[in-house]
Short mmCIF file of C-alpha atoms and ligand atoms in Angstrom, two decimals:
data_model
loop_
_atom_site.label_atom_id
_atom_site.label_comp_id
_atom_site.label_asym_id
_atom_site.label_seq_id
_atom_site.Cartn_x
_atom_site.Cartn_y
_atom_site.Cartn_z
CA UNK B 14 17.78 -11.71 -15.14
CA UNK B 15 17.01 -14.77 -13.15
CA UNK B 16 13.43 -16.10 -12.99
CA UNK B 17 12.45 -18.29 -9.77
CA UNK B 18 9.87 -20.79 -11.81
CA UNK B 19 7.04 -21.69 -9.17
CA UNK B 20 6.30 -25.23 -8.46
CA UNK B 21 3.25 -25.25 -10.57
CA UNK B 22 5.36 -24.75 -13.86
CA UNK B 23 2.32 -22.08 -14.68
CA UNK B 24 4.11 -18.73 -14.19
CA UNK B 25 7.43 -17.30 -13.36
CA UNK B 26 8.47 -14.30 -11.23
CA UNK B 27 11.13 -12.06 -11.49
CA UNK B 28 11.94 -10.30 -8.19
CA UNK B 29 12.58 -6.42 -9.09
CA UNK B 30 15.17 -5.67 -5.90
CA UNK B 31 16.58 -7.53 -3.16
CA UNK B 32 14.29 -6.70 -1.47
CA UNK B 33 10.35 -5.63 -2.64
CA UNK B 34 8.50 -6.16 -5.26
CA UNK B 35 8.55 -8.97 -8.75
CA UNK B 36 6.97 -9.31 -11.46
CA UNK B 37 4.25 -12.29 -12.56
CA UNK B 38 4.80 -13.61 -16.10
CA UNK B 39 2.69 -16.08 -17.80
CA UNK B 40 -0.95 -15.77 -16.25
CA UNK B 41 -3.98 -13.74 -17.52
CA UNK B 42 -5.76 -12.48 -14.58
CA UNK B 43 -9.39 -12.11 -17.04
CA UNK B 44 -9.84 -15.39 -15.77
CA UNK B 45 -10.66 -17.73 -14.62
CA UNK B 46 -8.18 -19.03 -12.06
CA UNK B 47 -8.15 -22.23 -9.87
CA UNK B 48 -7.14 -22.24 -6.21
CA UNK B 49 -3.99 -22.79 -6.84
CA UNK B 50 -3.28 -19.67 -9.05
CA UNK B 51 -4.68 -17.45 -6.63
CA UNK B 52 -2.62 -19.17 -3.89
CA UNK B 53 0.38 -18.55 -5.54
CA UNK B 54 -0.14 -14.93 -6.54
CA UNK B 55 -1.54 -14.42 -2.90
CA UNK B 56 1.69 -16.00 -1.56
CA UNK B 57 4.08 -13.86 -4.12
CA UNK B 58 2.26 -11.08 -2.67
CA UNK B 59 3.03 -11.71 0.71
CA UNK B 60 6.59 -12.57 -0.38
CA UNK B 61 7.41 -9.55 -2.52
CA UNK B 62 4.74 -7.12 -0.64
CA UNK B 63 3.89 -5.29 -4.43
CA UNK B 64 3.33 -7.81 -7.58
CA UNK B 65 2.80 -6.32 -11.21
CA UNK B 66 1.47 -7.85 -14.24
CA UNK B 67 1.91 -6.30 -17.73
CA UNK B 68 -0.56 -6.70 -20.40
CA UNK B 69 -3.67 -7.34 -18.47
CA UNK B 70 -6.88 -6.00 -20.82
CA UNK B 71 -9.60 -6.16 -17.71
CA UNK B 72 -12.44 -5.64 -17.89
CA UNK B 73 -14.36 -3.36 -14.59
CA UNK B 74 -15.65 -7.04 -14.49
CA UNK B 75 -12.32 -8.88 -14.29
CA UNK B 76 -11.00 -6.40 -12.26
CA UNK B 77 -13.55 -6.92 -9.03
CA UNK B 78 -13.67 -10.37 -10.22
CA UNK B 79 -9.68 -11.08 -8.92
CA UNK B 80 -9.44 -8.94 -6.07
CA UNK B 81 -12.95 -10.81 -4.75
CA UNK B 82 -11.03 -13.74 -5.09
CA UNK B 83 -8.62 -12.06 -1.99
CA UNK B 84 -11.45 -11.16 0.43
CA UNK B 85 -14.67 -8.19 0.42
CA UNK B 86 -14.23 -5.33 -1.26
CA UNK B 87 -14.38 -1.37 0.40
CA UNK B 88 -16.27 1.42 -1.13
CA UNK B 89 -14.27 4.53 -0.13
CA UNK B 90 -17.07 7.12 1.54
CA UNK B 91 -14.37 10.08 0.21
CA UNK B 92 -13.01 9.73 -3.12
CA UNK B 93 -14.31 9.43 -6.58
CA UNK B 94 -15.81 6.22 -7.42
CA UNK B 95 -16.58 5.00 -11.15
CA UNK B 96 -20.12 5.38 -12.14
CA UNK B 97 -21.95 2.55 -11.54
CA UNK B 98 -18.80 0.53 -9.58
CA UNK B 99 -19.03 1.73 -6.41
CA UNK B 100 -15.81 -0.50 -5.30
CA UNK B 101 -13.93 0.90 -8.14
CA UNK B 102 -11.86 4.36 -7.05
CA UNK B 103 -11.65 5.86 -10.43
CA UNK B 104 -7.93 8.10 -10.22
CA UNK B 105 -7.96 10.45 -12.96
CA UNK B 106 -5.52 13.32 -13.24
CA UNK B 107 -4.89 15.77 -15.82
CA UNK B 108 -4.55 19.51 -16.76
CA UNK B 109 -7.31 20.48 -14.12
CA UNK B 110 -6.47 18.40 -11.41
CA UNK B 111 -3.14 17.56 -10.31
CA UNK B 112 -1.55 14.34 -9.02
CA UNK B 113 -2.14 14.21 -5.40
CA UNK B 114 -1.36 10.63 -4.32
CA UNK B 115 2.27 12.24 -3.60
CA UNK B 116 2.92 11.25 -0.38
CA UNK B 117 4.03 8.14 1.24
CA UNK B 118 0.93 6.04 2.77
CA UNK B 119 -0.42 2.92 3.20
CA UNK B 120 -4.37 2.95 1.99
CA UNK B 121 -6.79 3.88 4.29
CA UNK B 122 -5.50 3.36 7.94
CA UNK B 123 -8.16 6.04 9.39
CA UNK B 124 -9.99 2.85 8.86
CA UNK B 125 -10.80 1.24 12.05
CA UNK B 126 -10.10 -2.38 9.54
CA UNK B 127 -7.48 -0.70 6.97
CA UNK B 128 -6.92 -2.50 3.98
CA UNK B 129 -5.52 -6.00 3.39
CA UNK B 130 -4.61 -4.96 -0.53
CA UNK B 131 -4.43 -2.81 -3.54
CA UNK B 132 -5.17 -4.16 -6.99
CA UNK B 133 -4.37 -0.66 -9.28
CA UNK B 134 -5.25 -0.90 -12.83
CA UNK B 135 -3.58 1.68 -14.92
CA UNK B 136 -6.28 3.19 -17.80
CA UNK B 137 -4.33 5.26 -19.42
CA UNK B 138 -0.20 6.18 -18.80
CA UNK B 139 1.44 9.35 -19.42
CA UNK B 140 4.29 9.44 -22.30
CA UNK B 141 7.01 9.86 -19.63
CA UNK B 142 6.71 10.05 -15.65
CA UNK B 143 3.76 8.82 -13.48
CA UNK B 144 5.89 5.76 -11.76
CA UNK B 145 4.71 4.86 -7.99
CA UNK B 146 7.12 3.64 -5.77
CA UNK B 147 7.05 0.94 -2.84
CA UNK B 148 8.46 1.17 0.24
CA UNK B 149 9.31 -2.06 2.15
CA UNK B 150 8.22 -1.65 5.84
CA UNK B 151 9.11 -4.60 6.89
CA UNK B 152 13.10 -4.12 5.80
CA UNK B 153 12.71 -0.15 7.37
CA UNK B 154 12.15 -1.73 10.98
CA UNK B 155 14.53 -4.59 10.53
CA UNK B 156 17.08 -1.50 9.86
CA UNK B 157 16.28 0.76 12.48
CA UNK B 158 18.69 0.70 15.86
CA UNK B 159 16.97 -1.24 18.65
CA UNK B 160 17.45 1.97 20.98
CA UNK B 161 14.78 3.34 18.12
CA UNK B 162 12.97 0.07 17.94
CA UNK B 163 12.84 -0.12 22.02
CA UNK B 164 11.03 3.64 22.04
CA UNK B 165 7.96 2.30 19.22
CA UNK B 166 7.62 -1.32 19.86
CA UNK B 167 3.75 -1.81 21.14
CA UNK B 168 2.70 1.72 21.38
CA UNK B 169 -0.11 2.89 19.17
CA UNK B 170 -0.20 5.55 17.09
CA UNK B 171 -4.20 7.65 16.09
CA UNK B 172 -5.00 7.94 12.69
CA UNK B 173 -7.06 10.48 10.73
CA UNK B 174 -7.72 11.89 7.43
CA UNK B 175 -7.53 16.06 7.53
CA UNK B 176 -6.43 15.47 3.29
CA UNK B 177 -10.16 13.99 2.63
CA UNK B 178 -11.50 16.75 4.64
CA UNK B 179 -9.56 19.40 2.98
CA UNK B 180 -10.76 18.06 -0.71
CA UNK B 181 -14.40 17.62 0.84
CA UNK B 182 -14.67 20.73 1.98
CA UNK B 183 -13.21 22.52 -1.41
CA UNK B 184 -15.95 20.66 -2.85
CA UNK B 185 -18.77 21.95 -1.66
CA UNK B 186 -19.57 19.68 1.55
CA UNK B 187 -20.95 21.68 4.81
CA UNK B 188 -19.52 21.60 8.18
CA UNK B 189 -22.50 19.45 8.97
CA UNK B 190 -22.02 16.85 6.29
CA UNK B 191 -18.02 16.64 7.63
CA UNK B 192 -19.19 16.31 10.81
CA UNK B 193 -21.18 13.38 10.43
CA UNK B 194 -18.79 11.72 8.32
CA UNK B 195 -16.02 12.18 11.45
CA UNK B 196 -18.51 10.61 13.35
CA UNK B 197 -18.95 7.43 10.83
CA UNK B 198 -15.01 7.13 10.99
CA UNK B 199 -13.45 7.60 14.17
CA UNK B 200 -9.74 8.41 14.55
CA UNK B 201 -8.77 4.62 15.33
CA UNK B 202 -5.44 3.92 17.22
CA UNK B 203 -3.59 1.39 15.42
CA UNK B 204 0.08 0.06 17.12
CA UNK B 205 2.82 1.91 15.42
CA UNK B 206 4.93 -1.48 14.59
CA UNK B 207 2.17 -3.54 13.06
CA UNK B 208 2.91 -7.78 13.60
CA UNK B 209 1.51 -8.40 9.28
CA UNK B 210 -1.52 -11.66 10.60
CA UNK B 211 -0.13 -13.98 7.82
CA UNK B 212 3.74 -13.41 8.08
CA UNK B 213 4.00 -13.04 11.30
CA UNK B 214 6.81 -10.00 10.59
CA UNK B 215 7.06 -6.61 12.17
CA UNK B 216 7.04 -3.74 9.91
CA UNK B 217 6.49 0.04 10.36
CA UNK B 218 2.61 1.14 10.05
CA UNK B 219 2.24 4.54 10.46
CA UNK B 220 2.68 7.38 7.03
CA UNK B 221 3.08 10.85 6.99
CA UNK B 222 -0.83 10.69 5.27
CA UNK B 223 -2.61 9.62 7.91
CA UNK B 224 -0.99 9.19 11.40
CA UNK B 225 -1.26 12.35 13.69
CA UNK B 226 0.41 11.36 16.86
CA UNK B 227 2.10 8.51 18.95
CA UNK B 228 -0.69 7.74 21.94
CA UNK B 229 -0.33 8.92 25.57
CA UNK B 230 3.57 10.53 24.29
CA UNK B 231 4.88 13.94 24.48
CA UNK B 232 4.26 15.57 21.67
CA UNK B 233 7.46 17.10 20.94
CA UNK B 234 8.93 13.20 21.36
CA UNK B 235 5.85 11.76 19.34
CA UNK B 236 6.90 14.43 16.20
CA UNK B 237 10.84 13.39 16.88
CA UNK B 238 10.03 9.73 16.55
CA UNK B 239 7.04 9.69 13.72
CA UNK B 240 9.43 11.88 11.79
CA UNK B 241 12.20 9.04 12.17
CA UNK B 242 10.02 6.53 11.04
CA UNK B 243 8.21 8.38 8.20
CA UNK B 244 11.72 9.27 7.09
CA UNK B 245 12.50 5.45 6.06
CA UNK B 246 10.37 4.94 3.28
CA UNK B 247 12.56 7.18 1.57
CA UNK B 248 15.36 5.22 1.36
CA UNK B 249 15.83 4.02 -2.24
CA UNK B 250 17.44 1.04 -0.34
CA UNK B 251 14.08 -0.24 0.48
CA UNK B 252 12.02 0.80 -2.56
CA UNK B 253 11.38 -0.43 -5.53
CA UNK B 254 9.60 2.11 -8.33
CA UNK B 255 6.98 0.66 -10.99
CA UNK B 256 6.94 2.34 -14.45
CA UNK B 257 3.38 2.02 -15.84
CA UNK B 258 1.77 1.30 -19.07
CA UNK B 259 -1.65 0.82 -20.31
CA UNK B 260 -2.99 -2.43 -18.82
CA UNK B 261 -0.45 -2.93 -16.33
CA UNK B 262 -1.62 -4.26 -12.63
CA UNK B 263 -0.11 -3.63 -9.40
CA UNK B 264 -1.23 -5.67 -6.44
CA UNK B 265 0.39 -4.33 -3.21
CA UNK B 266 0.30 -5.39 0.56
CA UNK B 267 -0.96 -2.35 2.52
CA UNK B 268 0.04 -4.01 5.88
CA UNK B 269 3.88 -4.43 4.59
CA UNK B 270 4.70 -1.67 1.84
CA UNK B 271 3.83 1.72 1.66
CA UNK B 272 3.52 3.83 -1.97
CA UNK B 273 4.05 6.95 -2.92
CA UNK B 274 2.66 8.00 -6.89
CA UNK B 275 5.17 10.40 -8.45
CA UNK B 276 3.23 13.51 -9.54
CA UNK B 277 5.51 14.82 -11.99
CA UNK B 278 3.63 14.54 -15.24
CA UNK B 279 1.11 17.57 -14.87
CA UNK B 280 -0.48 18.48 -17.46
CA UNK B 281 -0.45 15.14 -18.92
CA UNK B 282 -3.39 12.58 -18.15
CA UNK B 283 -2.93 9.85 -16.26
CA UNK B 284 -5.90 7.32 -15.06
CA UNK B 285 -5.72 4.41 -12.89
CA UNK B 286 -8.69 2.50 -10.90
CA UNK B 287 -8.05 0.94 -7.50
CA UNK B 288 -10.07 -2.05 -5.88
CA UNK B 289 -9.42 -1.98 -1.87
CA UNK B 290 -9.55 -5.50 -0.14
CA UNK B 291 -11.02 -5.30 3.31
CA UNK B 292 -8.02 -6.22 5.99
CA UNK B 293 -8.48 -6.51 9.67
CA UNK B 294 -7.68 -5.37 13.15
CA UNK B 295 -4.12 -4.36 12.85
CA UNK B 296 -2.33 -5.84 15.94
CA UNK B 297 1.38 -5.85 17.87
CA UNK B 298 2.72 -9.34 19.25
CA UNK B 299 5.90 -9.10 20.32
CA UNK B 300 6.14 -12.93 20.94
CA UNK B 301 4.52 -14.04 17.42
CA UNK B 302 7.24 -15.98 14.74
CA UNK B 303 7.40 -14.88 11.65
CA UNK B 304 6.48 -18.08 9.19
CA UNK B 305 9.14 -19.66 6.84
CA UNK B 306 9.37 -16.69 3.43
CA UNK B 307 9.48 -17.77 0.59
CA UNK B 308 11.46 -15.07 -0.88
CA UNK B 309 13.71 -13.37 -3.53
CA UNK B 310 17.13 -15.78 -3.78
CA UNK B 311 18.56 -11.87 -4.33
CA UNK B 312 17.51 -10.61 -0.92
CA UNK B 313 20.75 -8.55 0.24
CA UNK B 314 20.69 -7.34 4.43
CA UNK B 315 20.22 -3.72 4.19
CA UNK B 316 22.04 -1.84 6.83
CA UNK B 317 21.16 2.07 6.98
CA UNK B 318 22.20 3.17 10.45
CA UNK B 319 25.89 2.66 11.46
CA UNK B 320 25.18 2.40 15.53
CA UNK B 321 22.73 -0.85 14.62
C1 LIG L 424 -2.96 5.22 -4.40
O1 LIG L 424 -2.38 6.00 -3.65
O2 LIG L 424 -3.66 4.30 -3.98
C2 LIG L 424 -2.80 5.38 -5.90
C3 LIG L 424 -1.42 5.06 -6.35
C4 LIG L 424 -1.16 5.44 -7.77
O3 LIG L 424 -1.95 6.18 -8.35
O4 LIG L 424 -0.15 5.02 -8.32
#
C-alpha cells in the first residue's frame, strides 16, 4: 500500500479509497502538538473528509484537549453527555439499548451553526461488527446529472430533529419541556448544496436524519428530489467503512462526509465518545473556486449516472 509521506517527515498517510478517508501513522495525539501538526492533520482532514488514528490511549483530557485545538466545542442540549464533561457525548450501546446512529447524517444540522467536526473516540469495540461508514458528499454532487444539479443548486432545504424528540419524550420530558427546547432551536434553513468555507467545493448537505423539506417547493417534488440526493450516500462508490478497535480515533468533516454507524452488533456493547467542533453559517456560492487539494494520488472519477 502506498504511503504519501508529508513534507514534515513526521507522519505518513495512507488514503483508504480513491476517494474518502486515510489513515495518520506516526503521531500521538496525547500531546502536545505544534502548529504545524495540527495544520497538517487539519489539512488531511479537509483532504480526505474522515482521518483515523489507531492506538490513541486518551485521556477525557487529551481528547477535548485536540479537538480545542480545531475551534469551540458544543454541548449537545439532547443526548447523553459524560458525567462531569459536558462536551463529551458519551455513546454507549448494549443489550438494553440498541444502536441507533443507523442512519446516514451529518452531526447536528438542526443547528442554526452545525458542526465543523467530529473527533469519535471508540471506548470499548464489539468482537465483530460496529464499523461506521463515510459518505463523500462532495464526489455524490460531482456525480449527479446537471439536469439534477440545475433543480438543487442554491435552494435551501429546513432542518429539524423529530428523532431527539421522539427519545425525549420516551424519556420522561413533558410537552412543555419539548416545547421550550423547539423554541431554543429553531428549524434553520440551510442551502441544500453547501459551498465547504475552506475548500471552496460543493457537496450535498442535506440527510435523511434531519432535513424535512426543500424550501418554498412542492412537496411531492421536494420528497422526489431529497430522496435522490439522500439516495447517494449509499453508493459504496463513495464510501469508505472504518472497522474500530479500542483506542481508535476518527476525525470527520461534517460539512463534506456524511456517516452512518452500522448497528448490527446488538446485544454486544459498544462505547464511543464524540467531541463536536462548532462550524458556521453554512452557505451556497455558486461563483466561489474551489482551492488547489491536496489529495489521494489514487483518486479515480466516479461516474454513477449514465445520462451525466
Ligand atoms: C455519530 O453518529 O456521531 C456516532 C457515530 C458512531 O457511533 O460511529
Amino acid at each position: 500500500m502506498t504511503v504519501i509521506d508529508r513534507s514534515t517527515g513526521t507522519y505518513s498517510i495512507t488514503p483508504m479509497s480513491p476517494t474518502i478517508g486515510a489513515m495518520i501513522h506516526g503521531v500521538d495525539l496525547s500531546g502536545p502538538l505544534n502548529d504545524n501538526q495540527i495544520n497538517e492533520i487539519r489539512q488531511a482532514m479537509l483532504d480526505y473528509k474522515v482521518v483515523f488514528f489507531r492506538n490513541q490511549d486518551l485521556t477525557t483530557e487529551q481528547h477535548l484537549a485536540f479537538a480545542r485545538r480545531f475551534g469551540g466545542l458544543e454541548v449537545h442540549p439532547f443526548a447523553i453527555n459524560k458525567p462531569d464533561y459536558p462536551e463529551v457525548l458519551a455513546i454507549t450501546h448494549d443489550a438494553d439499548h440498541p444502536g441507533q446512529e443507523n442512519g446516514w447524517h451529518s452531526d447536528v444540522t438542526w443547528r442554526l451553526e452545525p458542526s465543523l467536526g467530529s473527533i469519535l473516540r471508540c471506548v470499548k469495540a464489539p468482537d465483530v461488527g460496529g464499523d461506521t461508514l463515510f459518505a463523500d458528499m462532495y464526489a455524490a454532487y460531482d456525480g449527479l446529472p446537471q439536469r439534477i444539479k440545475d433543480r438543487v443548486d442554491g435552494r435551501t432545504a429546513r432542518h429539524d430533529f423529530p428523532n431527539f424528540r421522539a427519545r425525549l419524550r420516551q424519556g420522561g420530558a413533558t410537552e412543555d419541556e419539548i416545547a421550550a427546547l423547539v423554541v431554543e432551536y429553531p428549524n434553520p434553513e440551510h442551502p441544500v448544496i453547501r459551498t465547504h468555507p475552506e475548500t471552496g467545493r460543493k457537496g450535498i448537505y442535506v440527510n435523511a436524519a434531519f432535513t424535512q423539506e426543500i424550501v418554498g417547493m412542492d412537496p411531492d417534488e421536494s420528497d422526489e428530489l431529497l430522496t435522490i440526493l439522500y439516495a447517494q450516500a449509499q453508493f459504496p462508490e463513495y464510501q469508505v467503512r472504518f472497522m474500530w478497535e479500542e483506542n481508535s480515533i476518527a476525525f470527520w468533516d461534517n460539512r463534506s462526509c456524511q456517516h452512518y454507524a452500522v448497528s448490527d452488533y446488538w446485544p454486544n456493547r459498544r462505547q464511543v465518545e464524540r467531541v463536536t467542533i462548532i462550524g458556521d453559517t453554512p452557505y451556497y456560492d455558486a461563483a466561489q473556486a474551489p482551492t488547489e487539494i491536496a489529495e489521494s494520488p489514487f483518486r479515480g472519477k466516479i461516474k454513477m449516472w449514465s445520462d451525466s
